[in-house]
Short mmCIF file of C-alpha atoms in Angstrom, two decimals:
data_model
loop_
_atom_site.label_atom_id
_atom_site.label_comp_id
_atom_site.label_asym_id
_atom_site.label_seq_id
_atom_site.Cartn_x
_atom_site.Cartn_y
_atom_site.Cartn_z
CA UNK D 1 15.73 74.14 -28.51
CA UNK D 2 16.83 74.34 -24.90
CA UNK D 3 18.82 71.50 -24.79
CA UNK D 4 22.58 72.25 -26.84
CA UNK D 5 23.35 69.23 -28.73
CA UNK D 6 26.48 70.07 -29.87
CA UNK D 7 27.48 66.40 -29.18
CA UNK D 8 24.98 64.76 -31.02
CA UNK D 9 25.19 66.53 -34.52
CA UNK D 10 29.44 66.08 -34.20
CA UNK D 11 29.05 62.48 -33.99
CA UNK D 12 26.15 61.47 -35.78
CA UNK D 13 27.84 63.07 -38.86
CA UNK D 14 30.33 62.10 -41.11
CA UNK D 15 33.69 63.30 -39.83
CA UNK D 16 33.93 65.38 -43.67
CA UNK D 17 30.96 66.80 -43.20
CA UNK D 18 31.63 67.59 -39.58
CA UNK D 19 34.43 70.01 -40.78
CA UNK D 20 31.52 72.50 -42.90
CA UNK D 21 28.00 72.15 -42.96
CA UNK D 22 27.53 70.32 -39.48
CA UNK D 23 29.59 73.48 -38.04
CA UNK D 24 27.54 75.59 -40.02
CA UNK D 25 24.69 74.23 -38.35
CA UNK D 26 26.08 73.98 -35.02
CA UNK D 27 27.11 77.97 -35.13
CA UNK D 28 23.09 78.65 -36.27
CA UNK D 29 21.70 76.88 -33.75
CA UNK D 30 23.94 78.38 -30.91
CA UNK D 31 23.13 81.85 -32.13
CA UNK D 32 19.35 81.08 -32.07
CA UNK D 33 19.66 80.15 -28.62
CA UNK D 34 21.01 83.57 -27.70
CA UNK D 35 24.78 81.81 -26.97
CA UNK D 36 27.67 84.56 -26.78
CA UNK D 37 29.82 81.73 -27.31
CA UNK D 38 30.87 78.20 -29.17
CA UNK D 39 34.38 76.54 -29.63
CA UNK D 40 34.93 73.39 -30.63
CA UNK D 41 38.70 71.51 -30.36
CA UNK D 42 39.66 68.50 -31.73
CA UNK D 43 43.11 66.34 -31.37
CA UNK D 44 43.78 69.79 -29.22
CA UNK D 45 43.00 72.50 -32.08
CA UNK D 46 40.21 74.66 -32.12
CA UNK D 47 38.20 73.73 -35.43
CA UNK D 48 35.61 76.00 -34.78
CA UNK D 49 35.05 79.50 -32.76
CA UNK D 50 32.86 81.45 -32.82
CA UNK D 51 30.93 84.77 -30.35
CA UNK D 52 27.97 86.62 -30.15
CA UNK D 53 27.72 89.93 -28.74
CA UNK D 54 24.42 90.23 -26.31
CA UNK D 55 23.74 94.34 -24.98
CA UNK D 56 24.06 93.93 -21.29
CA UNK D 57 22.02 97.22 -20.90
CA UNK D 58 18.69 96.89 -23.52
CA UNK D 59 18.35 93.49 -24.87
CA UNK D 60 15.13 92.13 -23.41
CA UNK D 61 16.31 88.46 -23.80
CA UNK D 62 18.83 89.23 -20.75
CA UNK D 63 16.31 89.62 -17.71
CA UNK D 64 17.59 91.35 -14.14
CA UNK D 65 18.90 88.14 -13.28
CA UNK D 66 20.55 86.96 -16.11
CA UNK D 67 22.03 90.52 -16.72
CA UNK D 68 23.94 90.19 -13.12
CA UNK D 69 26.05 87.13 -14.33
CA UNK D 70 28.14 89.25 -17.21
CA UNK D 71 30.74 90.82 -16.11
CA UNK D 72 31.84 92.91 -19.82
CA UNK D 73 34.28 91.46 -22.37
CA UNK D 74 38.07 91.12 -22.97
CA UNK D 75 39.95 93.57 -24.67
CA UNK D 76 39.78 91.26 -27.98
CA UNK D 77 35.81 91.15 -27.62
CA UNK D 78 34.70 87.86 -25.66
CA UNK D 79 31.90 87.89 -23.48
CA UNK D 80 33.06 87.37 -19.91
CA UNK D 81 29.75 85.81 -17.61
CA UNK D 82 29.13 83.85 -13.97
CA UNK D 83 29.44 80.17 -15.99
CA UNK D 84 27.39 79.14 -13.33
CA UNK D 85 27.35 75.78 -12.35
CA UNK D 86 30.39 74.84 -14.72
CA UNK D 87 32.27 76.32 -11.73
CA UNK D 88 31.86 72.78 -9.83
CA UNK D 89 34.21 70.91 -12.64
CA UNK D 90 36.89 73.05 -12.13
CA UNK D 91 36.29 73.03 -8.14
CA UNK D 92 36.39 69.09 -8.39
CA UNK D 93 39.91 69.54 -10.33
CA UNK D 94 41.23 71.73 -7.23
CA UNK D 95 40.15 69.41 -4.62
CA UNK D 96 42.16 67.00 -6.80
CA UNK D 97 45.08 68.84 -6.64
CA UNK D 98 44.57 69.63 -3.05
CA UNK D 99 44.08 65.84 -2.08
CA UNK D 100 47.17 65.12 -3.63
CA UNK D 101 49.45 68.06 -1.93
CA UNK D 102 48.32 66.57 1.42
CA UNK D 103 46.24 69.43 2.15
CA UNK D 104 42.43 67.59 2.14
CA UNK D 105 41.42 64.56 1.95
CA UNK D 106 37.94 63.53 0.47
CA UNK D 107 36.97 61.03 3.27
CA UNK D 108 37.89 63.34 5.89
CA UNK D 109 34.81 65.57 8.02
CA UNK D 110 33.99 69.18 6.27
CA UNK D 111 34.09 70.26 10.41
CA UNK D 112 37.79 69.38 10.52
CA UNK D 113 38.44 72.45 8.25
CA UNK D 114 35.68 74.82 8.62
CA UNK D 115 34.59 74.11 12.27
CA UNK D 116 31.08 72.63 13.40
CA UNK D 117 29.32 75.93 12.42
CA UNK D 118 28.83 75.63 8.57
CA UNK D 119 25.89 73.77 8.94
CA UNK D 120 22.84 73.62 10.89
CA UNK D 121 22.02 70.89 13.31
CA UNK D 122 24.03 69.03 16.05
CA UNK D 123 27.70 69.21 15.79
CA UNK D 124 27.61 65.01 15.72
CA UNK D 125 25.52 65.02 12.25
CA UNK D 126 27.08 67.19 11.14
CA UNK D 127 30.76 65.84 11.60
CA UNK D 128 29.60 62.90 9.68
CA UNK D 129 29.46 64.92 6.51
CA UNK D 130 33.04 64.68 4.43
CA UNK D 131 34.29 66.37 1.27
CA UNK D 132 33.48 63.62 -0.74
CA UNK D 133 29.60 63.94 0.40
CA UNK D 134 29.37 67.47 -1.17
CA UNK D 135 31.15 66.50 -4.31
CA UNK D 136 28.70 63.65 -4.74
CA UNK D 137 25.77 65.55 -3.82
CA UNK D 138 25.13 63.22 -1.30
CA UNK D 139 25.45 65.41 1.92
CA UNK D 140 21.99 65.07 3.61
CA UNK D 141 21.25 68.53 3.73
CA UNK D 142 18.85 70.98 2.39
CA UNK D 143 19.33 74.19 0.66
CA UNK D 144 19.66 75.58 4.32
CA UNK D 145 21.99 73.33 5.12
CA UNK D 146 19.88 72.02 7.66
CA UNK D 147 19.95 68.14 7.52
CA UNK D 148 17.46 66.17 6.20
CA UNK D 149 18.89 62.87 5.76
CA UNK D 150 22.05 60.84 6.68
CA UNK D 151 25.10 61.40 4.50
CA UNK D 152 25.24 59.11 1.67
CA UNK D 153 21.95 58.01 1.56
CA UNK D 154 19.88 60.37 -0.53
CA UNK D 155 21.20 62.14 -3.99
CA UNK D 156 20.48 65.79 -4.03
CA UNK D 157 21.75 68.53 -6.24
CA UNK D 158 22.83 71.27 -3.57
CA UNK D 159 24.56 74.18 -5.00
CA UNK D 160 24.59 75.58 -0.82
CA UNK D 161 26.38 72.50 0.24
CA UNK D 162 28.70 72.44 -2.76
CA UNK D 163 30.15 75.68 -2.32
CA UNK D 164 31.80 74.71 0.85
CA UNK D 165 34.63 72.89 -0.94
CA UNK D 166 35.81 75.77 -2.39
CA UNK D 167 35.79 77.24 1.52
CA UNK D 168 37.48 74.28 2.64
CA UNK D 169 40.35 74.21 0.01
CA UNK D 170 40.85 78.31 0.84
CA UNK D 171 41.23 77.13 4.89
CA UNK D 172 43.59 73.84 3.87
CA UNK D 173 45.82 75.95 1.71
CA UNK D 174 45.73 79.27 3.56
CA UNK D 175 45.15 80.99 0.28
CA UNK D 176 42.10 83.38 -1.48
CA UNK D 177 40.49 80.91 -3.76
CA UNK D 178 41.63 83.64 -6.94
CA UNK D 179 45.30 82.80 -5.74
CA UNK D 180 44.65 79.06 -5.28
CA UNK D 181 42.54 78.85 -8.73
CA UNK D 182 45.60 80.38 -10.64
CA UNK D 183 48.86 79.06 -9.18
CA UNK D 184 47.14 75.71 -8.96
CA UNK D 185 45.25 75.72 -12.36
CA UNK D 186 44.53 78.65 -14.58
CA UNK D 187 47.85 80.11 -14.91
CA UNK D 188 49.15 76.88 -15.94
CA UNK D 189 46.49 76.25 -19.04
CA UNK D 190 46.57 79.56 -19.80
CA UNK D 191 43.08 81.00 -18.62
CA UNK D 192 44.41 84.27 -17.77
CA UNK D 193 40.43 85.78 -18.19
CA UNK D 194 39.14 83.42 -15.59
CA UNK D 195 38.42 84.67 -11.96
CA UNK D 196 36.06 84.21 -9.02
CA UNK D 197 33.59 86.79 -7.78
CA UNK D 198 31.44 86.48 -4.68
CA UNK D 199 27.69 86.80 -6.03
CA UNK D 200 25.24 89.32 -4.48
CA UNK D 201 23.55 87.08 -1.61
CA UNK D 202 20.17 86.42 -0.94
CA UNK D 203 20.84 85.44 2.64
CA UNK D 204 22.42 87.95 5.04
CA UNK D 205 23.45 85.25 7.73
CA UNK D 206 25.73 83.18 5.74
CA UNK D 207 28.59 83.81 3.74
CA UNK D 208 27.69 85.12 -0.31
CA UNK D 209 28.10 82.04 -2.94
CA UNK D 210 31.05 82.28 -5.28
CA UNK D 211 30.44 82.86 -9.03
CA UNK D 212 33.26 81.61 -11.81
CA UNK D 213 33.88 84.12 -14.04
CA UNK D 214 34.99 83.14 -17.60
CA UNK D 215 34.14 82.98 -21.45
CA UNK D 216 34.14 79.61 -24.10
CA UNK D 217 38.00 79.81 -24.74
CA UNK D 218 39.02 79.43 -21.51
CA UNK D 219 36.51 76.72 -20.84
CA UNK D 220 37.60 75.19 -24.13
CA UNK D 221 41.33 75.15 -22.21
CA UNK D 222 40.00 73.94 -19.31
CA UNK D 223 38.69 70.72 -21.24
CA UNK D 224 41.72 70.53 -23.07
CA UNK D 225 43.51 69.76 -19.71
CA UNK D 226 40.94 67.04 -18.79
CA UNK D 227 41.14 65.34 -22.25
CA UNK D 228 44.75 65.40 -21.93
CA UNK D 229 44.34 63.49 -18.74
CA UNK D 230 45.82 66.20 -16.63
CA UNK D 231 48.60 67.04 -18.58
CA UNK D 232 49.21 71.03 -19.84
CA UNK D 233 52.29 72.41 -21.60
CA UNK D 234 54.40 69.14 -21.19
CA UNK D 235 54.04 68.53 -17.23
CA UNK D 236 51.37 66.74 -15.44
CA UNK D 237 49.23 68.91 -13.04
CA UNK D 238 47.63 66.34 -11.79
CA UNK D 239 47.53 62.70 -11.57
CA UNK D 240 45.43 60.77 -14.16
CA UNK D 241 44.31 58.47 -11.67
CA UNK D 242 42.86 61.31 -9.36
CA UNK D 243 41.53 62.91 -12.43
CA UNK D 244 39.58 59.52 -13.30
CA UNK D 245 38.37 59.06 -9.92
CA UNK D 246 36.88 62.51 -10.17
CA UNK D 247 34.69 60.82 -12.90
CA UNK D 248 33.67 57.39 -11.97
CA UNK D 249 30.24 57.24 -10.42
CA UNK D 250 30.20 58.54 -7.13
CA UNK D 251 27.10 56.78 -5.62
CA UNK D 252 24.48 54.12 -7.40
CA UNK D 253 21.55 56.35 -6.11
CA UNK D 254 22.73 58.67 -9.54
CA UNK D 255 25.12 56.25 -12.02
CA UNK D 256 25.34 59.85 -13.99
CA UNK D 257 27.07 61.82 -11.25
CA UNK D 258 30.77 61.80 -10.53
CA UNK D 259 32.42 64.21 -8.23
CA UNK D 260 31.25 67.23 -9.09
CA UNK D 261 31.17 65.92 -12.84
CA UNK D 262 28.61 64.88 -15.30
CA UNK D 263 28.86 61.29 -16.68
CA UNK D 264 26.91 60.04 -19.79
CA UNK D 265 26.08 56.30 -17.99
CA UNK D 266 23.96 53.33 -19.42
CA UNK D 267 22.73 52.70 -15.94
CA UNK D 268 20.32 55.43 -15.58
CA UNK D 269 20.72 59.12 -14.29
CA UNK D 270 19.22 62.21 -12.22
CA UNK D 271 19.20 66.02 -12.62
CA UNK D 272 19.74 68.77 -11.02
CA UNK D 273 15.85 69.31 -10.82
CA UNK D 274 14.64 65.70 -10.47
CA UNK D 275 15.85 63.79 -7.85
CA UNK D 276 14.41 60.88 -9.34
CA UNK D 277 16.47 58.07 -11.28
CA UNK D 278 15.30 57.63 -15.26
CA UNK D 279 16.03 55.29 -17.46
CA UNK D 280 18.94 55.01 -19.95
CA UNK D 281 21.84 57.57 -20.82
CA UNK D 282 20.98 61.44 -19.87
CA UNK D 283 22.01 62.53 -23.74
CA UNK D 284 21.21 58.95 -25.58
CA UNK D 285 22.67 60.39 -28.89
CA UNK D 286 26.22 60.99 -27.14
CA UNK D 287 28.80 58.46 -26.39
CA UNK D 288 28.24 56.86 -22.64
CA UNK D 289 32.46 57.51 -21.63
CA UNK D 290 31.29 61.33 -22.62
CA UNK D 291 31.77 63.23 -19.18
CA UNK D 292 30.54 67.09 -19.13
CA UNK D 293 30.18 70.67 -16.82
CA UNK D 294 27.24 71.92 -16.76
CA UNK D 295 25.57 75.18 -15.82
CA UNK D 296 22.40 77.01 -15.72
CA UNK D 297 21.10 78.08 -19.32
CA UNK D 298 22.95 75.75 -20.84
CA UNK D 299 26.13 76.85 -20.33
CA UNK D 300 28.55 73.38 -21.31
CA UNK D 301 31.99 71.76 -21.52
CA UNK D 302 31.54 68.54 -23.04
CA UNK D 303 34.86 66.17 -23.29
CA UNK D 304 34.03 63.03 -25.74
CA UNK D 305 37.37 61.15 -25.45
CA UNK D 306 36.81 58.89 -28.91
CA UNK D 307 36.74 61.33 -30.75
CA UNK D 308 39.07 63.89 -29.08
CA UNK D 309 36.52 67.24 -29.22
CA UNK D 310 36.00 69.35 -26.21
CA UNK D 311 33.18 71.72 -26.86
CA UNK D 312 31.93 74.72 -24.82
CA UNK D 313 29.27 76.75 -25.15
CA UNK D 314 28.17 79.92 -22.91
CA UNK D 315 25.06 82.50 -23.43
CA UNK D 316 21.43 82.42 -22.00
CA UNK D 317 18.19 80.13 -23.44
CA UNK D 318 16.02 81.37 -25.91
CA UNK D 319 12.74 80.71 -24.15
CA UNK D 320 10.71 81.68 -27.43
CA UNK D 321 11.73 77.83 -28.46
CA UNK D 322 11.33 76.20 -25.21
#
């Protein structure tokens, strides 16, 4: 079962049922799927935790690659791994913030703050590509970030592009994206085991990509602080219209795609490995205002605001039940 439907079996159950044998099954499946781990919150109180302990060194579910994105645990046992591409909700929630300091703006050329080298191609195409184009996928380059189409005119899933908004709020703010992350974000909602790492790169000429460091708790914080509409420990850390604009659809070429955000939309959706548009919600057994962060091998935060549960899940994919 690669696909984690956490989501699913919490709201197609009875909410009394929910609280012991839909939990029971939730925790089953997770470890089956060679998760390390699962929390579940609800009205802002986790209802369910739970972690699995995978040996970095032996097990032969964790291949080479997998094996490079843990990073050990915490001293009260939790798995600490690369989330992936979870990282890109939390980078959408700094560009937030830095929109609002006056540091960024969306609409404004990626050039202005990281000069007309970050790309390849002519310095005029490549102007034309803002902030808001790499949080909406919509950039017009290809992995190489060599372009390939105008901005705005073709969706595209570009992890290469993407990582340049993290590079551009370092330049706007003058600080190390650790130091931005926490006195922006983390320290604030408390995920004092969350930290960036640059990843081993596979190409010498440009700079490494960043990895997100983290385990479920913190992630289960980190939704915590979207459900609450940007609110954490009584004071506002951002404003709950920026939030929301980080997760209205950001172009009609992918109704499903926010800034940097997963949305559960009735008008049809793409993934990040098939640029074309299909039918109907992406999960059709969640609720359409769910919004979600999402990274390779299923690691999750899903936010369903009806029904106030944030739910994370980290770990690998069993590929025996693919």
């Amino acid at each position: 079962m690669r696909r984690f439907y956490l989501c699913a079996l919490l709201t197609l159950l009875p909410a009394a049922v929910a609280a012991n044998d839909a939990i029971n099954r939730i925790m089953a499946t997770a470890e089956e799927n060679h998760s390390t781990g699962v929390v579940i919150m609800q009205n802002g109180k986790i209802v369910a935790e739970q972690y699995w302990r995978l040996d970095e060194s032996s097990d032969p579910r964790i291949k080479q690659a997998a094996r490079a994105r843990f990073f050990g645990t915490t001293d009260d046992g939790l798995t600490l791994e690369d989330v992936a591409s979870v990282q890109k909700s939390v980078v959408a929630a700094l560009a937030g913030i830095g929109q609002e300091k006056g540091l960024i703006d969306f609409d404004t050329s990626v050039s202005i703050y990281l000069g007309d080298k970050w790309a390849s191609g002519e310095p005029a195409a490549i102007s034309r590509i803002t902030i808001r184009h790499l949080m909406s996928q919509t950039s017009g380059l290809d992995e190489k970030l060599a372009p390939e189409a105008e901005p705005g005119t073709r969706w595209r899933y570009n992890t290469t592009a993407y990582q340049n908004v993290l590079r551009v709020l370092e330049a706007a703010s003058g600080l190390d994206k650790n130091e931005l992350t926490k006195t922006w974000l983390t320290n604030d909602l408390g995920m004092q085991d969350t930290y960036w790492v640059d990843r081993a790169s596979r190409n010498s000429k440009g700079p490494p990509q960043r990895g997100l460091v983290t385990h479920a708790r913190d992630l289960a914080r980190f939704g915590q602080f979207v459900l609450d509409k940007g609110r954490a420990n009584g004071h506002r850390l951002i404003k709950e219209e920026t939030l929301a604009e980080l997760m209205q659809p950001s172009s009609t070429m992918n109704p499903s795609y926010g800034l940097l955000w997963w949305l559960n939309s009735d008008a049809g959706y793409q993934t990040a490995g098939n640029s074309k548009l299909q039918e109907g919600r992406r999960e059709p057994m969640a609720p359409a205002n769910m919004v979600s962060a999402r990274g390779a091998l299923n690691r999750l935060v899903l936010i369903l605001p009806d029904q106030q549960l944030v739910i994370t899940r980290t770990g690998l994919i069993n590929t025996d039940k693919a």
